[in-house]
mmCIF file of C-alpha atoms in Angstrom:
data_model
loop_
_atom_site.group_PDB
_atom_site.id
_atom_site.type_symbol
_atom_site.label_atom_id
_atom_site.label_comp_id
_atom_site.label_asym_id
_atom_site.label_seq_id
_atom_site.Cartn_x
_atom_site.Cartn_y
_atom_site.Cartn_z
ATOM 1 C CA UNK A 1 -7.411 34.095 -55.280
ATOM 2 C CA UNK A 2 -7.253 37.273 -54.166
ATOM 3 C CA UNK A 3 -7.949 38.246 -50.684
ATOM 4 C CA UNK A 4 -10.853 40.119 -49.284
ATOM 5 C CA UNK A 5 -10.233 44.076 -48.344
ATOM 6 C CA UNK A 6 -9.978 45.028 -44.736
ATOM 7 C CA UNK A 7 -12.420 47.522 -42.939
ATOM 8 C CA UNK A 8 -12.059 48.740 -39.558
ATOM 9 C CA UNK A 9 -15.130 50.527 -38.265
ATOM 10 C CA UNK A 10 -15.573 51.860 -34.374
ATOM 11 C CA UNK A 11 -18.454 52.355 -32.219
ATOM 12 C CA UNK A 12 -18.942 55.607 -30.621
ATOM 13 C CA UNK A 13 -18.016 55.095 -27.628
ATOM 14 C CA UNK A 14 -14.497 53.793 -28.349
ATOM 15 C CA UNK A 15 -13.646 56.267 -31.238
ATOM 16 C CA UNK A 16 -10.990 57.724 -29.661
ATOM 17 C CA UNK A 17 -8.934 54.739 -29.692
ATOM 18 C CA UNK A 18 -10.172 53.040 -32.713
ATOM 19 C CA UNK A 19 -8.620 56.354 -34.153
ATOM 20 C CA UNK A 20 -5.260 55.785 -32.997
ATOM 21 C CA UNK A 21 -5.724 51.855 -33.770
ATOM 22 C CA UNK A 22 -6.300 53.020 -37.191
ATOM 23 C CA UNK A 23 -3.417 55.326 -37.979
ATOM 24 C CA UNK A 24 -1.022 52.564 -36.432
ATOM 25 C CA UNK A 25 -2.481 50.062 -38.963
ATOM 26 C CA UNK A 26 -1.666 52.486 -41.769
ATOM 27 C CA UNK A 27 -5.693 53.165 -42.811
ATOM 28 C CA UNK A 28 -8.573 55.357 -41.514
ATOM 29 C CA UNK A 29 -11.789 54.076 -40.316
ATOM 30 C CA UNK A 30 -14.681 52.942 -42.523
ATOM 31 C CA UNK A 31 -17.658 55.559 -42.207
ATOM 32 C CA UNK A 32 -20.312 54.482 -39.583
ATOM 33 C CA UNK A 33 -23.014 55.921 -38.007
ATOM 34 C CA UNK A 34 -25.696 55.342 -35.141
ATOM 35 C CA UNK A 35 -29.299 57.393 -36.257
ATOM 36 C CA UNK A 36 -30.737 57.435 -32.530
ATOM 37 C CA UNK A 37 -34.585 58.548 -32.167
ATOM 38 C CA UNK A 38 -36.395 60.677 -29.909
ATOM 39 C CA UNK A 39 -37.190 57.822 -27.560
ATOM 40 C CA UNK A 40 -33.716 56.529 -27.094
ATOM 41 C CA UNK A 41 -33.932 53.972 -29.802
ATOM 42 C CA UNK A 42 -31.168 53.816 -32.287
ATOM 43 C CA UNK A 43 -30.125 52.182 -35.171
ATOM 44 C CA UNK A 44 -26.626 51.347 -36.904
ATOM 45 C CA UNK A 45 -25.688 51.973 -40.573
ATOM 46 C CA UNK A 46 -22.673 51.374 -42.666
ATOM 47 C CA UNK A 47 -22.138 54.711 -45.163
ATOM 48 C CA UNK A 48 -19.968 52.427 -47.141
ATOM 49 C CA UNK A 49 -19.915 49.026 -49.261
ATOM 50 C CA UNK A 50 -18.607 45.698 -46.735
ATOM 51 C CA UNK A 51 -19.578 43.534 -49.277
ATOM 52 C CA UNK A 52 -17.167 40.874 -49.067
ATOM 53 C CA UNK A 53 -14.704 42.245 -46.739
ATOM 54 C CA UNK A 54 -12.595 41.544 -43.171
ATOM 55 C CA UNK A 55 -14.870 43.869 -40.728
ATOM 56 C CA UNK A 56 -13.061 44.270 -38.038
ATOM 57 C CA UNK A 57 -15.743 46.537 -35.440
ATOM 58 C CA UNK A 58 -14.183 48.331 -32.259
ATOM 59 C CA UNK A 59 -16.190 48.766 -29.387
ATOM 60 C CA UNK A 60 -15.193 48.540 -25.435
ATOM 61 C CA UNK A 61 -18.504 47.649 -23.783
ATOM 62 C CA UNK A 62 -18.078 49.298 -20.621
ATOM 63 C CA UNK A 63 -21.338 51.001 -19.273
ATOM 64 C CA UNK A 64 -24.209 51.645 -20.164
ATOM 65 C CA UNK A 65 -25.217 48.488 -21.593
ATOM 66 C CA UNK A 66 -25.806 50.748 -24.868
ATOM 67 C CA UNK A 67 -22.534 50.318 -25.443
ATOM 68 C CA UNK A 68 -22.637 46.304 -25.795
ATOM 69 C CA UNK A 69 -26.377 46.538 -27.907
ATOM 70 C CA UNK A 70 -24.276 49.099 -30.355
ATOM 71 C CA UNK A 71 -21.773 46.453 -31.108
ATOM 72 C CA UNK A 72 -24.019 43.921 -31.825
ATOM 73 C CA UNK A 73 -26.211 45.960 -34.209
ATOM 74 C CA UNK A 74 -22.930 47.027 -36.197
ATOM 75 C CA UNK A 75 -22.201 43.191 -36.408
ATOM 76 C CA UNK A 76 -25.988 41.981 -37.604
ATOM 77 C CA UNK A 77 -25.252 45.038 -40.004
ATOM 78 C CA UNK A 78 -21.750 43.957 -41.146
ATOM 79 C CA UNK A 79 -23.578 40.539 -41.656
ATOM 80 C CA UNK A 80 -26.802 41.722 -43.573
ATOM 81 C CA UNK A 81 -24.697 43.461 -45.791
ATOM 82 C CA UNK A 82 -22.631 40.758 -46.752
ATOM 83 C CA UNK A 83 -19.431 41.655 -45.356
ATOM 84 C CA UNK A 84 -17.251 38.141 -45.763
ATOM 85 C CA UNK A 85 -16.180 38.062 -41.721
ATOM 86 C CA UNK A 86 -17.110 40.103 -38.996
ATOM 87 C CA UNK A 87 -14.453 40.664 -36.252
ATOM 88 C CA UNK A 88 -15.267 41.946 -32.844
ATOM 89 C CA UNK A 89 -12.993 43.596 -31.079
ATOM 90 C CA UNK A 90 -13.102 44.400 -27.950
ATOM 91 C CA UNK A 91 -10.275 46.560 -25.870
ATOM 92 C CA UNK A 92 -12.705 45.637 -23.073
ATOM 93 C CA UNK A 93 -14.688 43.092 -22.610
ATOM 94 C CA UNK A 94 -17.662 44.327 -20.449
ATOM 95 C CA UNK A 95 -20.043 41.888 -17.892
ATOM 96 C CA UNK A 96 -16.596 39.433 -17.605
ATOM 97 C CA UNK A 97 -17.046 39.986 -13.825
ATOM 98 C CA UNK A 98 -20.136 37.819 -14.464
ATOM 99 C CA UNK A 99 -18.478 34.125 -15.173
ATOM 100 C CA UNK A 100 -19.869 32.011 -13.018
ATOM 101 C CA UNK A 101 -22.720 30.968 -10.581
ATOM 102 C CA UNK A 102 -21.101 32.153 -7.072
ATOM 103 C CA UNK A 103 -24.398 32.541 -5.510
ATOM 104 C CA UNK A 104 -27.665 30.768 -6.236
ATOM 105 C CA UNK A 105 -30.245 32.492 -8.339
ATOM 106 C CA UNK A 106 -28.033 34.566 -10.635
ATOM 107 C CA UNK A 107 -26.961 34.980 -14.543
ATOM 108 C CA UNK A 108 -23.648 34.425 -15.751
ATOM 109 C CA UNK A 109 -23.629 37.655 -18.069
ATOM 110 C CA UNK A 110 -20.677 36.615 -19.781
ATOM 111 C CA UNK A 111 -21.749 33.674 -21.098
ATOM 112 C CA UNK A 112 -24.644 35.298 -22.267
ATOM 113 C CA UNK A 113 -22.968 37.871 -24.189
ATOM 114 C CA UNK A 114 -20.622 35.327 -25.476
ATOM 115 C CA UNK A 115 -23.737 34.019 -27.111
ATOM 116 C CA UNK A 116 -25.406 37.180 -28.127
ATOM 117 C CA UNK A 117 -21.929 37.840 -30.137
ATOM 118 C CA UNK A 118 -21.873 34.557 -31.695
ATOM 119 C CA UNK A 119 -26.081 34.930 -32.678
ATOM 120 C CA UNK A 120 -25.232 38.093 -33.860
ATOM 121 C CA UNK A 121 -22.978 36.528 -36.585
ATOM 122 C CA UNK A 122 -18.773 37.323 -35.392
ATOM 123 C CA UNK A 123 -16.007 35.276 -37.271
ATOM 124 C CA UNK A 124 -13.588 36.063 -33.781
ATOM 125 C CA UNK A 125 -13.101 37.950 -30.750
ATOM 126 C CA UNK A 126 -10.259 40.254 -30.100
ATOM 127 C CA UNK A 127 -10.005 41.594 -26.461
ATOM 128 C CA UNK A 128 -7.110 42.192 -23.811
ATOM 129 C CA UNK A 129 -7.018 40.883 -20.007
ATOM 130 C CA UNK A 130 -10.225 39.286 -19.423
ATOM 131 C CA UNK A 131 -11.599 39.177 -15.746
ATOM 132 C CA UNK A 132 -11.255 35.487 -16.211
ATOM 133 C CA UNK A 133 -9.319 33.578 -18.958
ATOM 134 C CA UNK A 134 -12.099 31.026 -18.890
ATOM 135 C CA UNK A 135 -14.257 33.506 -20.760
ATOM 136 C CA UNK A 136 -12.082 32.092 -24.197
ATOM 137 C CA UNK A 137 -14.448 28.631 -23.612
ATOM 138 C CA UNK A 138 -17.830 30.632 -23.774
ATOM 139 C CA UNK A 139 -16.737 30.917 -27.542
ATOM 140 C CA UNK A 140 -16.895 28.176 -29.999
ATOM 141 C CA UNK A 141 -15.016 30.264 -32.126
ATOM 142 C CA UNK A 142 -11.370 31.952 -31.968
ATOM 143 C CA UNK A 143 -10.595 34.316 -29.122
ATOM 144 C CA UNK A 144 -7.104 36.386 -29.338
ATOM 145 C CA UNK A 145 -6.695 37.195 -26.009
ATOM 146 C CA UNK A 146 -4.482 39.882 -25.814
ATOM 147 C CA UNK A 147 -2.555 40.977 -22.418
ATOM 148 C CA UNK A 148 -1.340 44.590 -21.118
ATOM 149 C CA UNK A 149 2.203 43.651 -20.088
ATOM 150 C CA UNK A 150 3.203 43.690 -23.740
ATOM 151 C CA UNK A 151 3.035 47.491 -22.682
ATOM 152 C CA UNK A 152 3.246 47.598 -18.414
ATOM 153 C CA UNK A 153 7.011 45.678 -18.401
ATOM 154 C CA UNK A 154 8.870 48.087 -20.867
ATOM 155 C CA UNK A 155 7.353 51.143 -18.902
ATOM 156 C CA UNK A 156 8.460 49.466 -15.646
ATOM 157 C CA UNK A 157 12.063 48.725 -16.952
ATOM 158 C CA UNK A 158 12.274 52.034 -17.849
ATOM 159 C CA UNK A 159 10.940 53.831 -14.739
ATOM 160 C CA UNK A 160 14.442 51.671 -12.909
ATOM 161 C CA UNK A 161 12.641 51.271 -10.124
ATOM 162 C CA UNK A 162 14.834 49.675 -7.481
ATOM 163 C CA UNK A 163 13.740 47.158 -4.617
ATOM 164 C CA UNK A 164 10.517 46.233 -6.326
ATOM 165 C CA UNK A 165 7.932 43.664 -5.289
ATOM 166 C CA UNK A 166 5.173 42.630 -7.341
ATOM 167 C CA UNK A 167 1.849 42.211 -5.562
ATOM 168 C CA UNK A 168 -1.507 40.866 -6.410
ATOM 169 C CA UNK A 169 -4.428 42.950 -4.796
ATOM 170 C CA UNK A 170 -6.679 39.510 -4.279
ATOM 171 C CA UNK A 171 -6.020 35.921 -4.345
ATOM 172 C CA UNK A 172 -7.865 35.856 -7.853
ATOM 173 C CA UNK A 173 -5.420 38.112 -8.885
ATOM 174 C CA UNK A 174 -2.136 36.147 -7.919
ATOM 175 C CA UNK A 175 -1.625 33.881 -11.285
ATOM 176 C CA UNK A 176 -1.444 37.088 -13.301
ATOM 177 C CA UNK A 177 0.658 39.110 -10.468
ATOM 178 C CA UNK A 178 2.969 35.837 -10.319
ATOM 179 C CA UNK A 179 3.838 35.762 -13.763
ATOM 180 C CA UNK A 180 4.945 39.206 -13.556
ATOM 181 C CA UNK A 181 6.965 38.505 -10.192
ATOM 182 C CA UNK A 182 8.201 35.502 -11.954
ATOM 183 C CA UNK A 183 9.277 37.179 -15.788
ATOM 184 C CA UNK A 184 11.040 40.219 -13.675
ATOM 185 C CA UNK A 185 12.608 38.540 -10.936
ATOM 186 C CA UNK A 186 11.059 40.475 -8.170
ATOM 187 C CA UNK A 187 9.194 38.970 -4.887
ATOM 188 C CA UNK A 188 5.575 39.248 -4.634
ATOM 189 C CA UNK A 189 2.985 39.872 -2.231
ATOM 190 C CA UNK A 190 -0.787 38.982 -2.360
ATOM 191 C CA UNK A 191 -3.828 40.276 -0.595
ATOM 192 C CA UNK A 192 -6.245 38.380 1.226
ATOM 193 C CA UNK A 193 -9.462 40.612 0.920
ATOM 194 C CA UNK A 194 -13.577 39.981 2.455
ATOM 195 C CA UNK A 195 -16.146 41.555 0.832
ATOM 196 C CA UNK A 196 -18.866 42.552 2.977
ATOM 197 C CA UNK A 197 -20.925 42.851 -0.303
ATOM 198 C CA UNK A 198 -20.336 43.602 -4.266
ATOM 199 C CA UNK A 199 -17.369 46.634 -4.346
ATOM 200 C CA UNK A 200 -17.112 46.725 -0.597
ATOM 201 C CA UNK A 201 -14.377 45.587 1.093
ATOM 202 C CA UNK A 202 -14.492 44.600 4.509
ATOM 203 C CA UNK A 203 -11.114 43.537 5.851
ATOM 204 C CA UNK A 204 -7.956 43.204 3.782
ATOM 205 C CA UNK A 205 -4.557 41.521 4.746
ATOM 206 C CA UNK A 206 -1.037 41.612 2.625
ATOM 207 C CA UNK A 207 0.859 38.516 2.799
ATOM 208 C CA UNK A 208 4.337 38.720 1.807
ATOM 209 C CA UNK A 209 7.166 40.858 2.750
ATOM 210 C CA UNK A 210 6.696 44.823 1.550
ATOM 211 C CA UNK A 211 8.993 46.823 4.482
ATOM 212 C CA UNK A 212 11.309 49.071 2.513
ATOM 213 C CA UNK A 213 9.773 47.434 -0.787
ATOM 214 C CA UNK A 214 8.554 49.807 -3.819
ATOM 215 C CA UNK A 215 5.453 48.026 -4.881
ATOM 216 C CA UNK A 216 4.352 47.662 -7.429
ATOM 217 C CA UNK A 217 -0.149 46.385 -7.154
ATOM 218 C CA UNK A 218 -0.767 44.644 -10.961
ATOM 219 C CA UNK A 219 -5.094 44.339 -11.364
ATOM 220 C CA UNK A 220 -6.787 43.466 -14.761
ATOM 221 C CA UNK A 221 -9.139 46.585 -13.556
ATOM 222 C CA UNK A 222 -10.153 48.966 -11.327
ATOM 223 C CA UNK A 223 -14.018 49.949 -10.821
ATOM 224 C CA UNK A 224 -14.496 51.861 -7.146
ATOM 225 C CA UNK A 225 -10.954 51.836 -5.910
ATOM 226 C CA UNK A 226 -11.830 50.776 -3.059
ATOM 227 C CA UNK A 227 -10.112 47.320 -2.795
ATOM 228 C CA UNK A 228 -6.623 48.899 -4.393
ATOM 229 C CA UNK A 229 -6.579 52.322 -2.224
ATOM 230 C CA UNK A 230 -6.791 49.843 0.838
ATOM 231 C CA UNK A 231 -4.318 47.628 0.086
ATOM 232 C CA UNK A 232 -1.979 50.582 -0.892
ATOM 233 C CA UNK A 233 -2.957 51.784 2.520
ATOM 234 C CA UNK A 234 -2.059 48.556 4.017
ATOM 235 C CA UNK A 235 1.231 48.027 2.310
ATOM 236 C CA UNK A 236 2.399 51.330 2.980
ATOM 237 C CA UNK A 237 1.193 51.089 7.176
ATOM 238 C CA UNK A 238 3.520 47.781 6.861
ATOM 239 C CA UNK A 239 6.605 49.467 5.739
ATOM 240 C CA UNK A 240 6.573 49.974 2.379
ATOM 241 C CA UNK A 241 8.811 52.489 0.746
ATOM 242 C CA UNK A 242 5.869 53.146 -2.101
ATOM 243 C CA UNK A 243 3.239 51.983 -4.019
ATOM 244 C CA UNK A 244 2.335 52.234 -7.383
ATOM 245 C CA UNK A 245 -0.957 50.542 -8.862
ATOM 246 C CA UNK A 246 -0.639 48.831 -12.527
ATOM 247 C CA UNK A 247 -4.417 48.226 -14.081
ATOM 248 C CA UNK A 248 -5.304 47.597 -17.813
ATOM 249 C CA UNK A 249 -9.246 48.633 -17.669
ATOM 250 C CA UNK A 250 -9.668 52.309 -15.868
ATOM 251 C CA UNK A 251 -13.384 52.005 -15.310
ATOM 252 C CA UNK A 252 -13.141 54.417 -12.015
ATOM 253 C CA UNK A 253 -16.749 54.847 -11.211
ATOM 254 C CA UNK A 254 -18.417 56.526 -8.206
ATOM 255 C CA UNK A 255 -15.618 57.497 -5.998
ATOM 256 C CA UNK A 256 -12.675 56.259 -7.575
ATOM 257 C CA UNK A 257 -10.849 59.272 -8.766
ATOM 258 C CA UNK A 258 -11.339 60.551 -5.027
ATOM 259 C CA UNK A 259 -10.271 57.751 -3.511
ATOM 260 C CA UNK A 260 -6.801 57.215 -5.631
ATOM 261 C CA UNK A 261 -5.973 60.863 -5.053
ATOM 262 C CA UNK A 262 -6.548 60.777 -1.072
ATOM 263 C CA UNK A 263 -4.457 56.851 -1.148
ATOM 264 C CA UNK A 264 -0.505 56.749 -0.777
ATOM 265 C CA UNK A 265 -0.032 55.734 -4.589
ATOM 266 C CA UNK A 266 2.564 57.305 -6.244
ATOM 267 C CA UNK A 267 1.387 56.768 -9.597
ATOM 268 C CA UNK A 268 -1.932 54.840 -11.517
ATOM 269 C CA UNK A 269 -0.502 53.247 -14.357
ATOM 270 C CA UNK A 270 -3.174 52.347 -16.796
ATOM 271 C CA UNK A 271 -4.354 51.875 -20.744
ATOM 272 C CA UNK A 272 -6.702 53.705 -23.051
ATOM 273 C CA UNK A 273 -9.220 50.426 -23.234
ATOM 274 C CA UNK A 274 -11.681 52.430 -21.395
ATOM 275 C CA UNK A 275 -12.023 56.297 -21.968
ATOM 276 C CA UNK A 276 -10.732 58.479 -18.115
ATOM 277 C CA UNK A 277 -13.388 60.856 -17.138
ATOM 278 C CA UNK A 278 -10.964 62.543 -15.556
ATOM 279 C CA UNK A 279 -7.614 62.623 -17.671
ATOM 280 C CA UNK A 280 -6.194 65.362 -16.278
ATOM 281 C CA UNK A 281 -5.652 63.700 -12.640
ATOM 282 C CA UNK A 282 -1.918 64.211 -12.091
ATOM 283 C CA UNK A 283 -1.467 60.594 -10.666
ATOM 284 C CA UNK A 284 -2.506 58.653 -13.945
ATOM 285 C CA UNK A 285 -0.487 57.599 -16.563
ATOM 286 C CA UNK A 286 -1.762 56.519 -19.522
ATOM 287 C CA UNK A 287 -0.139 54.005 -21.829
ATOM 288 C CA UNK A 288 -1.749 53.165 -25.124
ATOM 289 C CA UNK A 289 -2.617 49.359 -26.480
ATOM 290 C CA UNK A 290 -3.302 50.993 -30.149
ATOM 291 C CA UNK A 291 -0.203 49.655 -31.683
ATOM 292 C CA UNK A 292 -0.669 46.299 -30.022
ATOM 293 C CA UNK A 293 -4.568 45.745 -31.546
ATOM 294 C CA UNK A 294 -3.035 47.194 -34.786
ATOM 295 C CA UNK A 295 -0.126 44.252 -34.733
ATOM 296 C CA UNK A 296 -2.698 41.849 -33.589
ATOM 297 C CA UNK A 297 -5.274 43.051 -36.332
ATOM 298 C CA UNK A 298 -2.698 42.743 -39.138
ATOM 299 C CA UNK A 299 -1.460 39.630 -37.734
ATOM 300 C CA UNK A 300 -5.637 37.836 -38.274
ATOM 301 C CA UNK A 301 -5.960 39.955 -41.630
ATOM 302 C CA UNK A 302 -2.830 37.987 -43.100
ATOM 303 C CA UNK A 303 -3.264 34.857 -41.421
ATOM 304 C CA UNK A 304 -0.120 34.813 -39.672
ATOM 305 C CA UNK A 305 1.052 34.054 -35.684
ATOM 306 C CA UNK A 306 0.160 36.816 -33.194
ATOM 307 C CA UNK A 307 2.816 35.290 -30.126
ATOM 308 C CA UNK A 308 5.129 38.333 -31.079
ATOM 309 C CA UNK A 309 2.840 40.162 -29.719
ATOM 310 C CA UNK A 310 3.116 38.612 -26.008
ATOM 311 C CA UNK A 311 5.831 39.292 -23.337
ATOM 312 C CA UNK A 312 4.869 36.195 -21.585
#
C-alpha cells in the first residue's frame, strides 16, 4: 500500500521557523493562508489539496491567544478537508504554565487546550521542553516531547568553558538542571525563590557552591527576566567568576530585554521556538531547533524511533 504524501503547513506567526524546518526536511511549505476581516475575525484556508495526506501544522502559541485559535482552525481545516492525519506541532507549547490547581478558583489552561487540540481533530503533538512533563498525560494521544539540550550541550562543549557549575534558577527547575549537571559532570546549584505574586520575585537564595564557578543558569523559559537577572545577580555577589543563562522559549516580555542587558550575564543562550523582538541585542545567542523538528518530523512520517534525536 502505498503511503500517504507529507504536507507541512505553518501558521503565521511561526513562519520564520517553519521555513527553515522545511528546507532541513528537504520540501517547502504547503500554501496557507489566514483571510482576516475588518472586525478582527479571521478565517483559515488551505490553497492546496490535503486530501489524504500527513499534515503536519507549525504554530508556537505564544501570545496573543490568536496565535493558539489559528492553529486550531488550520487543524478543523486539515480535518474538513480530508487530510488522512493532522499533526500539531508545536516549538512552543503556550498556557503550559497553567497545569495545575495551585490556588482555589482557577483553570488549568493546559488541560484545556490539550482538549481543544484533541476536539479539534490532531493525530499527535510535537513540542520541545514543556513547563511541565506532566502536560504528555492531558493527551490521550501521542506526544513527542522533544528537549533543547540535543542543541544547548554541543554549544557548551564547544564554548570549553572551564570550572563550570550547572544551576537551576528554582526548585521546579532542578530535575532538568540535574540531568545536565549529571550528563556533563559538573556541580550544580539551585535557587530557592518567593514570589510575592505572578512574575515577581520577592527573595531569592542560591544553594550550592558558585565562588570562582562559571555558571552556567539552564530554564525551560524566560518571560520578565526577573527571576534569572536576580539569581545571576546573586551568584555573581557570592563569588562567581560568570554567569551565563541557557533558556529554550525566549518569550522576554515587558522588561526583559532591559533587565538581561543591565544583569551580570555574559551571554543568553536561547532557540528560535519563539520569534526575539529584539534580535539584535548583543548578549543573545540564538541556536536553531529546525533540524531537530525536521529529524523528529521524518522520524513520525516513516514510522520509525525518534531516541536519536535525544542527548539524554
Amino acid at each position: 500500500m502505498e503511503a500517504s504524501p507529507i504536507k507541512l503547513f505553518s501558521g503565521t506567526a511561526t513562519k520564520y521557523l517553519a521555513e527553515k524546518i522545511a528546507d532541513s526536511y528537504g520540501t517547502t511549505l504547503g500554501r496557507s493562508a489566514i483571510q482576516r476581516f475588518a472586525d478582527g475575525e479571521f478565517q483559515a484556508t488551505y490553497e492546496e489539496t490535503v486530501r489524504g495526506t500527513h499534515a503536519f501544522i507549525i504554530q508556537s502559541t505564544f501570545q496573543p491567544s490568536d496565535n493558539l485559535l489559528e492553529l486550531l482552525m488550520m487543524i478543523d481545516a486539515a480535518k474538513r478537508a480530508s487530510a488522512y492525519k493532522v499533526i500539531a506541532v508545536m516549538p512552543y507549547f503556550g498556557f503550559a504554565r497553567q497545569d495545575r490547581k495551585d490556588r482555589p478558583r482557577v483553570s488549568i489552561g493546559a488541560k484545556l487546550v490539550a482538549d481543544l487540540l484533541t476536539t479539534a481533530g490532531i493525530s499527535r503533538v510535537i513540542t520541545m521542553d514543556l513547563h511541565a512533563d506532566q502536560i504528555q498525560g492531558f493527551f490521550n494521544l501521542p506526544v513527542d516531547h522533544l528537549y533543547a539540550s540535543s542543541v544547548f550541550v554541543p554549544y557548551l562543549r564547544s564554548q570549553n568553558i572551564e570550572n563550570l557549575t550547572i544551576a537551576a534558577p528554582d526548585m521546579g527547575g532542578s530535575k532538568r538542571a540535574g540531568a545536565y549537571s549529571q550528563y556533563l559532570g559538573t556541580p550544580m546549584a539551585i535557587g530557592y525563590k518567593h514570589r510575592a505574586k505572578a512574575n515577581v520575585v520577592d527573595t531569592l537564595k542560591i544553594i550550592g557552591e558558585v565562588k570562582d564557578r562559571n555558571v552556567v543558569i539552564v530554564d525551560d523559559m524566560v518571560d520578565t527576566a526577573g527571576t534569572i537577572t536576580k539569581a545571576a545577580q546573586v551568584i555573581m555577589d557570592m563569588g562567581a567568576a560568570s554567569v551565563r543563562v541557557m533558556a529554550t522559549h525566549p518569550i522576554l516580555s515587558g522588561p526583559a530585554y532591559e533587565r538581561l542587558m543591565d544583569a551580570p550575564i555574559t551571554e543568553f543562550i536561547t532557540t528560535d521556538t519563539v520569534p526575539l523582538a529584539h534580535p539584535e541585542c548583543e548578549k543573545i545567542k540564538v541556536l536553531s531547533v529546525a533540524d531537530l523538528f525536521a529529524n523528529t518530523i521524518k522520524s513520525v512520517y516513516n514510522q520509525r524511533s525518534i531516541s536519536s534525536n535525544f542527548i539524554f
